[in-house]
Coordinates of C-alpha atoms in Angstrom, one line a residue:
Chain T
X1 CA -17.0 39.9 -48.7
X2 CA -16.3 38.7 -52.5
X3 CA -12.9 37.9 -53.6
X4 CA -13.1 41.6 -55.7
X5 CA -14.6 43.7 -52.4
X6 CA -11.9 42.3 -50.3
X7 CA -9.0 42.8 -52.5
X8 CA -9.8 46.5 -53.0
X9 CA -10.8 46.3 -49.0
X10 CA -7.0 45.1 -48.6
X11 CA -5.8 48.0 -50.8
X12 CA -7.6 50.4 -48.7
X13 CA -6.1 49.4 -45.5
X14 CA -2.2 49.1 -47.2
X15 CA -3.1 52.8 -48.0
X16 CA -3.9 53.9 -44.4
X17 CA -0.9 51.9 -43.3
X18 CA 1.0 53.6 -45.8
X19 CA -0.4 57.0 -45.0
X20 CA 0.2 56.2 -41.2
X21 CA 4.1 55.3 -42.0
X22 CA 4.1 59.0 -43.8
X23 CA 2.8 60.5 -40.8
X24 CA 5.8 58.7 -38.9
X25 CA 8.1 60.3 -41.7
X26 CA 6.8 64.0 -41.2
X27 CA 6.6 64.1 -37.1
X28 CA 10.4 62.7 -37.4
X29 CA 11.7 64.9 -39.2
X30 CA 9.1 67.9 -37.3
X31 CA 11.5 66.6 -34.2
X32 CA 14.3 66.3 -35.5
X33 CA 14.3 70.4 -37.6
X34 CA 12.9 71.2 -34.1
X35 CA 15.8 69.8 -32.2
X36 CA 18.4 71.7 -34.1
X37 CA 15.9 75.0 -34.7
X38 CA 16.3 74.9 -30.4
X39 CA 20.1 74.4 -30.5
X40 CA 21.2 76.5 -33.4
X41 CA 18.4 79.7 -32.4
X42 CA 17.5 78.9 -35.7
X43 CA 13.7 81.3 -36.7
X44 CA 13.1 80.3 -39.8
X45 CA 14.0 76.7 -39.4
X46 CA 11.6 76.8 -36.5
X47 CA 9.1 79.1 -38.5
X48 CA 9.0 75.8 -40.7
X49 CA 8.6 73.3 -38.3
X50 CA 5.5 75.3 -37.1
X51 CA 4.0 75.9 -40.6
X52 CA 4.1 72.4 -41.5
X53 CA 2.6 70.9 -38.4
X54 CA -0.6 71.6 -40.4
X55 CA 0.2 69.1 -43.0
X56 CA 0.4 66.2 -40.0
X57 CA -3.4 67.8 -39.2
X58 CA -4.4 67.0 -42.7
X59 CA -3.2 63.8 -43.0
X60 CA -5.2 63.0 -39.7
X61 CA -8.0 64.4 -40.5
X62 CA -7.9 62.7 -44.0
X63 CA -7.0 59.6 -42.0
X64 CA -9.9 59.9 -40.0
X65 CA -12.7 60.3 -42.8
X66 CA -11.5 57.4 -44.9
X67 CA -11.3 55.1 -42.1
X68 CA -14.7 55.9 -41.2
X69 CA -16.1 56.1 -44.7
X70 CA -14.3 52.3 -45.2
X71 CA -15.8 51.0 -41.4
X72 CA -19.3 52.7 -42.8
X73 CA -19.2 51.0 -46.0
X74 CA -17.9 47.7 -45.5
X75 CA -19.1 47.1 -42.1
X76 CA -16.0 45.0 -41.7
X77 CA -15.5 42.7 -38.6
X78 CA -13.2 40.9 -36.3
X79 CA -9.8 41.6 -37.1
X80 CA -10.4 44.0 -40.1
X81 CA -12.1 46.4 -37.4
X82 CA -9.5 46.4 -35.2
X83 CA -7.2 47.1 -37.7
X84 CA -9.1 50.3 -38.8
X85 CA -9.9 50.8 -35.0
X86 CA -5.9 50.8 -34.4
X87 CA -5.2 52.7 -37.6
X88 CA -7.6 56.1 -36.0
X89 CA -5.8 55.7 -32.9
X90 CA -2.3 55.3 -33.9
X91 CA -3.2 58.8 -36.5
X92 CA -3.9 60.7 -33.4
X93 CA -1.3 59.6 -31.5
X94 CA 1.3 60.5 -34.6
X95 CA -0.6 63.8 -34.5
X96 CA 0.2 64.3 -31.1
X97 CA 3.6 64.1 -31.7
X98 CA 3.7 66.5 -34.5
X99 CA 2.1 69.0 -32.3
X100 CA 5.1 68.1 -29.4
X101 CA 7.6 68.5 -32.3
X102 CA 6.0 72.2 -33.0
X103 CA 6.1 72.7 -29.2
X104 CA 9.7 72.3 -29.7
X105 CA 10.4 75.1 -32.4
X106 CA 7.5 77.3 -30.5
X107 CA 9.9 77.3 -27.8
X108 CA 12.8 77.7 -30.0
X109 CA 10.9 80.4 -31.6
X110 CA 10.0 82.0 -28.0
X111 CA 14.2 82.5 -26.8
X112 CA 15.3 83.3 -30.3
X113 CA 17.8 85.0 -30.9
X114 CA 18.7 83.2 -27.8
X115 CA 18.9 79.6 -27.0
X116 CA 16.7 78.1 -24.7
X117 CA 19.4 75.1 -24.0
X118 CA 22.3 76.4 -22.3
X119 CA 25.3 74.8 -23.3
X120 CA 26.0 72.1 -20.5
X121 CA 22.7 71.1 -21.2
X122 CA 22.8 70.7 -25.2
X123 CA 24.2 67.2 -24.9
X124 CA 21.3 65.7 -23.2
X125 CA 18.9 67.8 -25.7
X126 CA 21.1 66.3 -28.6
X127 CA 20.7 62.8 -26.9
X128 CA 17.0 63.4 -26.5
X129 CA 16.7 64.2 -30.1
X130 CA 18.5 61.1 -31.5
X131 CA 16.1 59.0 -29.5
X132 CA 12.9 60.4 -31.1
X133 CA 14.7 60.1 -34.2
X134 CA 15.5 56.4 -33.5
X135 CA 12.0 55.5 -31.9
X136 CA 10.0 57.4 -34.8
X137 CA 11.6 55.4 -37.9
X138 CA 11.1 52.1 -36.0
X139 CA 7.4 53.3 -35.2
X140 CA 7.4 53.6 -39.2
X141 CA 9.1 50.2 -39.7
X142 CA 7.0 48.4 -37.1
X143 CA 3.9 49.8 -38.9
X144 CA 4.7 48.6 -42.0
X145 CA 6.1 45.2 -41.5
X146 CA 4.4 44.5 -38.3
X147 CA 8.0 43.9 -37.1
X148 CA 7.9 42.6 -32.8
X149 CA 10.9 42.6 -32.8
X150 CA 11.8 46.3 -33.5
X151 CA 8.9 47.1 -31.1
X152 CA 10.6 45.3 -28.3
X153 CA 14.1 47.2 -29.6
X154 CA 11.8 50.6 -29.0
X155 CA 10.4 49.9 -25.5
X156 CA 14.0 50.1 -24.7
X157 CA 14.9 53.5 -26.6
X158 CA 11.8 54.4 -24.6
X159 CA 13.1 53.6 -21.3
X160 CA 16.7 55.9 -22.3
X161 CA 14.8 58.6 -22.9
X162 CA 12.9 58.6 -20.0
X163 CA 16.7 58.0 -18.1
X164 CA 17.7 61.5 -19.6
X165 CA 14.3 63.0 -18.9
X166 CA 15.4 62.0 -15.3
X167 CA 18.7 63.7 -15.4
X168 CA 17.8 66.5 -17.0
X169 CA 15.2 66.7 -14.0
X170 CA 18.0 66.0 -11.6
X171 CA 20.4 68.8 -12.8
X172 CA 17.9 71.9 -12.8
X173 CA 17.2 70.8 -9.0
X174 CA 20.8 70.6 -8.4
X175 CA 21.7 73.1 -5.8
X176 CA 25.0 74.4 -8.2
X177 CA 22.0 75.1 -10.7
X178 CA 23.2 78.6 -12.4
X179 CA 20.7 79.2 -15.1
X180 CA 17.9 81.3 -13.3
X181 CA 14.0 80.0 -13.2
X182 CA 12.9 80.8 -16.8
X183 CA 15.8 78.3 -18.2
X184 CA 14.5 75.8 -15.5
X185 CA 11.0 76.4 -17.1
X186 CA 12.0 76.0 -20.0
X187 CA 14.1 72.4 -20.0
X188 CA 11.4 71.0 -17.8
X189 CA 8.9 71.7 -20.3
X190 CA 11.2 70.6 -23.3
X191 CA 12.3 67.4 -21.4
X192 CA 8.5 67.0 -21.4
X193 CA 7.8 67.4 -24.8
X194 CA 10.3 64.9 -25.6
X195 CA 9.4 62.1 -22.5
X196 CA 5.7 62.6 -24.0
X197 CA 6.8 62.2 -27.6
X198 CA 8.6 59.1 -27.1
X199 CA 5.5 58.2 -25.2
X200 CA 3.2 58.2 -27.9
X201 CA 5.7 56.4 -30.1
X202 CA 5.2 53.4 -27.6
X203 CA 1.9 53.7 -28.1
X204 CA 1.8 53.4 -31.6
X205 CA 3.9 50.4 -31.3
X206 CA 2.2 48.8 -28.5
X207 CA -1.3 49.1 -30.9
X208 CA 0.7 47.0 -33.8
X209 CA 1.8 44.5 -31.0
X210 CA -2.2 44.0 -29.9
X211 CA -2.7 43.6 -33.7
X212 CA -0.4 41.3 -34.0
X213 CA -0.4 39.4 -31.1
X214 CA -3.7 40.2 -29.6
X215 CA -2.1 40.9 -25.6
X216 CA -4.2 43.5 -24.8
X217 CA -1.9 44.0 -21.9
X218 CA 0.5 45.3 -23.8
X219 CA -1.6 47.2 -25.9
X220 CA -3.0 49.2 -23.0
X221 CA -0.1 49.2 -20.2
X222 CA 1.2 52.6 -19.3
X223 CA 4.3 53.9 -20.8
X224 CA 6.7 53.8 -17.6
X225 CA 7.4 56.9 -18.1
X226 CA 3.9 58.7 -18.1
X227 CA 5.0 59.6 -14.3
X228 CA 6.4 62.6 -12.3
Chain Q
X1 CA -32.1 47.4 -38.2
X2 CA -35.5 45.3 -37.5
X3 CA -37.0 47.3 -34.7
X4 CA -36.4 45.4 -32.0
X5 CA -32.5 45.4 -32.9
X6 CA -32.9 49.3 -33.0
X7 CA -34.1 49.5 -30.2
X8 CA -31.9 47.5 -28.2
X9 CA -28.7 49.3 -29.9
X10 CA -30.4 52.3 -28.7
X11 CA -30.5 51.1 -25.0
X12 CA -26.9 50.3 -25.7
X13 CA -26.1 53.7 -27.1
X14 CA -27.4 55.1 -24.1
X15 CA -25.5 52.8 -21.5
X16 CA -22.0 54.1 -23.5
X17 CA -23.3 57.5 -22.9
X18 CA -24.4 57.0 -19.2
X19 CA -20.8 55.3 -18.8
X20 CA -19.1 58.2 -20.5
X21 CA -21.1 60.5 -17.7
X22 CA -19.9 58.2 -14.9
X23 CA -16.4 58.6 -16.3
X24 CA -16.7 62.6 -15.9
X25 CA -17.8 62.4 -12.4
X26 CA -14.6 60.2 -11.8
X27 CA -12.2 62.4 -13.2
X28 CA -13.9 65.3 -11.5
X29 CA -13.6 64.3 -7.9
X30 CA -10.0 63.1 -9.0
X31 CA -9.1 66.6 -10.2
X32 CA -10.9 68.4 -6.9
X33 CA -9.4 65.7 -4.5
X34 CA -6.1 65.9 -5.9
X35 CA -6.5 69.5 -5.5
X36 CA -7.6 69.4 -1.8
X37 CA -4.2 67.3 -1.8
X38 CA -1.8 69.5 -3.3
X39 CA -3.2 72.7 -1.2
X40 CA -3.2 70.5 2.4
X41 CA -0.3 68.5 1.7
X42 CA -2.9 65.5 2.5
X43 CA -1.0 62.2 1.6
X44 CA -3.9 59.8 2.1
X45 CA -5.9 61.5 -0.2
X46 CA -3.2 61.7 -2.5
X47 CA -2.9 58.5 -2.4
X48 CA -6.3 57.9 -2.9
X49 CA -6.6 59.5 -6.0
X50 CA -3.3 57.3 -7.3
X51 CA -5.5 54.2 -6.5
X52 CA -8.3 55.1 -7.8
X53 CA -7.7 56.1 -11.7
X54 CA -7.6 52.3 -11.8
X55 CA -11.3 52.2 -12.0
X56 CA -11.5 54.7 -14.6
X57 CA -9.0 53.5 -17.1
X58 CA -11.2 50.2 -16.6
X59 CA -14.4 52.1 -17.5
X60 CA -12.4 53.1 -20.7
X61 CA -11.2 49.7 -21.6
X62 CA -14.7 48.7 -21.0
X63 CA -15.9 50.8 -23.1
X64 CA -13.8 50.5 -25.9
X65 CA -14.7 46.7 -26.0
X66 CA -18.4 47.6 -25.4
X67 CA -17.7 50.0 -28.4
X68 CA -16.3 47.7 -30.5
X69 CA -18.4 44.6 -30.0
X70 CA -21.6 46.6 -31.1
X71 CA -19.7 48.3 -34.4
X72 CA -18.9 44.5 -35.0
X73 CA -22.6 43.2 -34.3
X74 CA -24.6 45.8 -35.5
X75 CA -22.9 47.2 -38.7
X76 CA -23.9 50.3 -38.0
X77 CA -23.8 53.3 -40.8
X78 CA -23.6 56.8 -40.7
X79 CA -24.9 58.8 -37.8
X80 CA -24.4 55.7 -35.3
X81 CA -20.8 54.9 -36.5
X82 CA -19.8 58.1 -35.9
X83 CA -21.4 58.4 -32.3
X84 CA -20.0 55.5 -31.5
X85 CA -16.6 56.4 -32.9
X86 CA -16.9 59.6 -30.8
X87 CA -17.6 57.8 -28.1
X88 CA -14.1 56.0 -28.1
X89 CA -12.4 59.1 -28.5
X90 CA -14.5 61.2 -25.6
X91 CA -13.5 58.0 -23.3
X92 CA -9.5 58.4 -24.2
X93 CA -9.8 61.6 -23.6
X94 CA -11.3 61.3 -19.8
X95 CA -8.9 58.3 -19.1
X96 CA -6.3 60.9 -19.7
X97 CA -8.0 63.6 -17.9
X98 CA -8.0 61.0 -15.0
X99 CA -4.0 60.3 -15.6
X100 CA -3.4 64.4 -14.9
X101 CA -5.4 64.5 -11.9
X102 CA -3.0 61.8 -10.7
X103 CA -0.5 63.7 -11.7
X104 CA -1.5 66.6 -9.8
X105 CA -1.4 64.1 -6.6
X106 CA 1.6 62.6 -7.5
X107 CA 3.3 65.7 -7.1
X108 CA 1.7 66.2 -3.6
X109 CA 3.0 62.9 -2.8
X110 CA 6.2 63.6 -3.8
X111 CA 6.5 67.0 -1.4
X112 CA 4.7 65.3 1.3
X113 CA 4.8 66.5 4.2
X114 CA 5.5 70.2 2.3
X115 CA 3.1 71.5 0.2
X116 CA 4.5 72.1 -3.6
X117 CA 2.8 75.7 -3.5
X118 CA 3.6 78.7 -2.1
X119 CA 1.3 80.7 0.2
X120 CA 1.1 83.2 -2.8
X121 CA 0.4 81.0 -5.8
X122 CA -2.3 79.4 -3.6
X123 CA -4.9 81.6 -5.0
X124 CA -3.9 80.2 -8.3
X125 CA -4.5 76.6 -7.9
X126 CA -7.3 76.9 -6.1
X127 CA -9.3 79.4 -8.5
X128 CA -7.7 76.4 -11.7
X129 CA -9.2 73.6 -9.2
X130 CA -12.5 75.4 -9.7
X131 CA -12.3 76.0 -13.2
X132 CA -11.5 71.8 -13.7
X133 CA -14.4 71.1 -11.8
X134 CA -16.9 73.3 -13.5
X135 CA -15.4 72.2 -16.5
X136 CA -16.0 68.6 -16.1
X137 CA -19.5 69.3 -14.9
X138 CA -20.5 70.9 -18.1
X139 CA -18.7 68.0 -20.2
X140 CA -21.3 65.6 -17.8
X141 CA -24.0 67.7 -18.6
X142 CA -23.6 68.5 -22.4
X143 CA -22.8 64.6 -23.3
X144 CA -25.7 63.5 -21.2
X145 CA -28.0 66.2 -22.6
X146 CA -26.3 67.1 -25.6
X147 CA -26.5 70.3 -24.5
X148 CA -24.3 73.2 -26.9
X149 CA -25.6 75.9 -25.1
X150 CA -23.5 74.5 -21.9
X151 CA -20.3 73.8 -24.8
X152 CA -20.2 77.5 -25.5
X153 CA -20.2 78.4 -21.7
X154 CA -17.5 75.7 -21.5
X155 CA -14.9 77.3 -23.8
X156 CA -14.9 80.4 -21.7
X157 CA -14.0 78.4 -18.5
X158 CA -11.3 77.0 -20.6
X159 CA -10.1 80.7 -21.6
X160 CA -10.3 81.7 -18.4
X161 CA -8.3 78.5 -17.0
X162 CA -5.7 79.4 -19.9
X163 CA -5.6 82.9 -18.8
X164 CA -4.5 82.1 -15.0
X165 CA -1.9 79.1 -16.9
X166 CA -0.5 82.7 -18.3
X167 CA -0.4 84.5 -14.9
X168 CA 1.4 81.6 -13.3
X169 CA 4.0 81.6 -15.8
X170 CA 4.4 85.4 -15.2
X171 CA 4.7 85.1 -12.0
X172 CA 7.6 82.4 -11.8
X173 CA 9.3 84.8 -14.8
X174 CA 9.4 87.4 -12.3
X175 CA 12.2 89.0 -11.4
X176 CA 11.2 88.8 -8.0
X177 CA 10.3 85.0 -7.6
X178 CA 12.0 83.7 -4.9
X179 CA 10.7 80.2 -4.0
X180 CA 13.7 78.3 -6.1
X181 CA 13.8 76.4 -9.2
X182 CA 12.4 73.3 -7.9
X183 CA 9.2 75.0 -6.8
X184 CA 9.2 76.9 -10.3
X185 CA 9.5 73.6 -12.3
X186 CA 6.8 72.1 -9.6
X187 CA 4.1 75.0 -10.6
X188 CA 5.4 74.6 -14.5
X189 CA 3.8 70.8 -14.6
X190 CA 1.3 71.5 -12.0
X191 CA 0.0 74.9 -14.3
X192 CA 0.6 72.3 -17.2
X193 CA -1.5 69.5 -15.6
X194 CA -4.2 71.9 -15.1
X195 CA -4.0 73.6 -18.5
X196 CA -4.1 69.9 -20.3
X197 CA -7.1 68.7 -18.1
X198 CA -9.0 71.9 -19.4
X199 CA -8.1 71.2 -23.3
X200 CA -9.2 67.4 -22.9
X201 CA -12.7 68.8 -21.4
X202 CA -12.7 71.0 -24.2
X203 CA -11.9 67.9 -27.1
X204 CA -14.8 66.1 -25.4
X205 CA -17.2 68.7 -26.1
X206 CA -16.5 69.6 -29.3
X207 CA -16.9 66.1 -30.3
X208 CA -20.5 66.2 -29.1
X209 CA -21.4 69.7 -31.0
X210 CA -19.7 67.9 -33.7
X211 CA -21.9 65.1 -33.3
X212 CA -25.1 67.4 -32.9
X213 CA -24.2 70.1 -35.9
X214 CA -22.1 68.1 -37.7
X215 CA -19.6 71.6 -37.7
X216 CA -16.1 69.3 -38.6
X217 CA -14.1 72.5 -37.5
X218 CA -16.0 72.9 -34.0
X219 CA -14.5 69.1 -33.6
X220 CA -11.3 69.5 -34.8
X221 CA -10.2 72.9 -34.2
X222 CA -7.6 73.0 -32.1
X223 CA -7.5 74.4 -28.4
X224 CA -6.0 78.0 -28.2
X225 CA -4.5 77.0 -24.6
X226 CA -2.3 74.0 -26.5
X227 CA 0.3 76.4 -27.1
X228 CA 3.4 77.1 -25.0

C-alpha cells in the first residue's frame, strides 16, 4: 500500500476498534440495567434493555459491512487480515452478549410484577452482575490498548463467575430447596445467561491475545466454563 | 484471476464447501448418538461423543486457516469474499452445534447409570433428536447444493423443534410435575441444548440463501426460537 492508502487503512481499522469498544460499552451497561431490571421487578427498565438490544444489532451489522467492504477493497494481508478477521468475530461475539443481557430483562419481564430471584439468592445474582460488569469494561480496555495484562486479570473474573454459576447450581439441587420448579428454571437459566456471557467476553479477549501474541492456543481453547 | 488461478480457487472453494458438509455429518451423528445416550443411559457412547468433538473443532480450525490463507493469496472481491467469509461463520456455527451435542452427553454422563429423563418426557427428546437430525441433514444438503427450497423446509423443522422446547417447559411448570428440581433444571438445559442446536442449523442456512439471493434480512434475521 502507499504511505496515503495505509494511513487512511489505519484509520479505518482504529474506527472498527473503536466501534468494537462501543459495542463493549452498550452490552455492559444491557447487563448491568438487566441485572437490576431482575432484582428490582423493574418493566420499563427491562422494556429498555429489550428495545435497545437492537442498537448492538446495528452496530454489528454495520460492523460487518465495513469490514468486508475494507477486506474487499484493500485486499489487505498478513497481520491486517487477521486484524479485520478478529474484528467480525469479536462483533458477533459482543452481539451475543447483548442478546444474553436482553435474555436477562426478558426474564425480568416474564415474573414481573414478581421477581424471578428470590431473596437468598439475590446476592449471588448481584455477584454475578458485578462480574459482567468487571469483565465487559476490561474487554473494552483490552480492545483498545491491546492490554495482556488485563486479559490475564479477566481469565480470572472468568473463572469466579463460573465458581458462582456452580453454587447457584449447587443450592437449587439442595434438598432444603424451597422455591418450587419454575424458580429452579428460572436461576438455572439466568446463571446461564450470565456463565455464557462472561464466556464470550473471554473470547473477545482471547482473539486480542492471538493478535497480539499470535498463540493460537489461547485464541481457540475453551472457556473452562463452557461445561455442565 | 488468470484462468488457471480461477480455477484452482474454485477447486478450493469447493473443498471448504465439501469440508463444511463433512462437518454437518459430524455434528449430526453427535446430536443422534448423544441422544441414543441420554434415552439408554449408554456411558460409552456418551463418552464417545465427548471424544469425538475433537475432530470437529479441528475441521473448524482447519478451515478457518484454509479460509484465511486463500483471502490472503488470492485477494478475492466481492462474491468470493463473501463466500468465503460465510464459510467461517457456517464453520463456527457447526463447531458449536458439535459443543451442544456434547453437552447433551455430558449430561448423560453425569446421571450415569440413571437416565436424566423421565419415562414421560421421553417422547419429547426423542421426537427433538429427530428434529436435530433432519435439521442437520438439510443444512448438508442446501450448502452442498445450495439448495433454498430445502432452507424453507428447514425453518419449519426449527418451528416445530421450538414448539416441543415450549411443551417441555409446560410441562415442568405444571402443577403436577413431580420428578424434583434437579430433573427440572436437567430437561431446562437439555430442551435448551436442543433448542440452540436447531437455531445454529437455522444461522447456517440463512447464510447460504444469503449467499444465493443476496436477501441481507434472510441472513441476519434473527431466530424466533432465541427467545426465553
Amino acid at each position: 500500500m502507499s504511505g496515503g492508502i495505509r494511513e487512511q487503512f489505519e484509520i479505518d481499522l482504529q474506527s472498527i476498534d473503536d466501534q468494537l469498544v462501543e459495542m463493549t460499552r452498550l452490552v455492559g451497561s444491557a447487563m448491568a440495567r438487566s441485572t437490576t431490571a431482575l432484582l428490582d421487578a423493574d418493566l420499563p427498565l427491562a422494556e429498555s434493555v429489550i428495545a435497545a438490544d437492537e442498537q448492538v444489532d446495528a452496530l454489528h451489522h454495520d460492523l460487518e459491512e465495513r469490514a468486508l467492504v475494507l477486506i474487499a477493497r484493500q485486499s489487505p494481508v498478513a497481520t491486517d487480515l487477521r486484524t479485520l478477521i478478529a474484528a467480525l468475530r469479536m462483533s458477533a461475539d459482543l452481539e451475543r452478549m447483548g442478546d444474553l443481557a436482553r435474555h436477562v430483562s426478558k426474564l425480568a419481564r416474564l415474573r414481573y410484577p414478581n421477581s424471578a430471584v428470590p431473596a437468598e439468592l439475590r446476592s449471588y445474582i448481584v455477584e454475578m452482575g458485578h462480574i459482567a460488569e468487571r469483565l465487559v469494561l476490561k474487554t473494552g480496555t483490552i480492545i483498545a490498548n491491546r492490554d495482556l495484562k488485563a486479559a490475564e486479570e479477566l481469565e480470572a473474573d472468568d473463572d469466579e463467575m463460573d465458581r458462582i454459576h456452580r453454587e447457584m447450581f449447587a443450592k437449587l439441587l439442595a434438598p432444603d430447596w424451597k422455591h418450587g420448579v419454575e424458580t429452579a428454571v428460572d436461576i438455572t437459566l439466568l446463571s446461564r445467561y450470565y456463565e455464557r456471557y462472561g464466556d464470550h467476553a473471554v473470547g473477545v479477549c482471547r482473539r486480542v491475545v492471538f493478535l497480539v501474541t499470535g498463540d493460537h492456543a489461547a485464541a481457540h481453547g475453551e472457556p473452562v466454563s463452557d461445561q455442565l
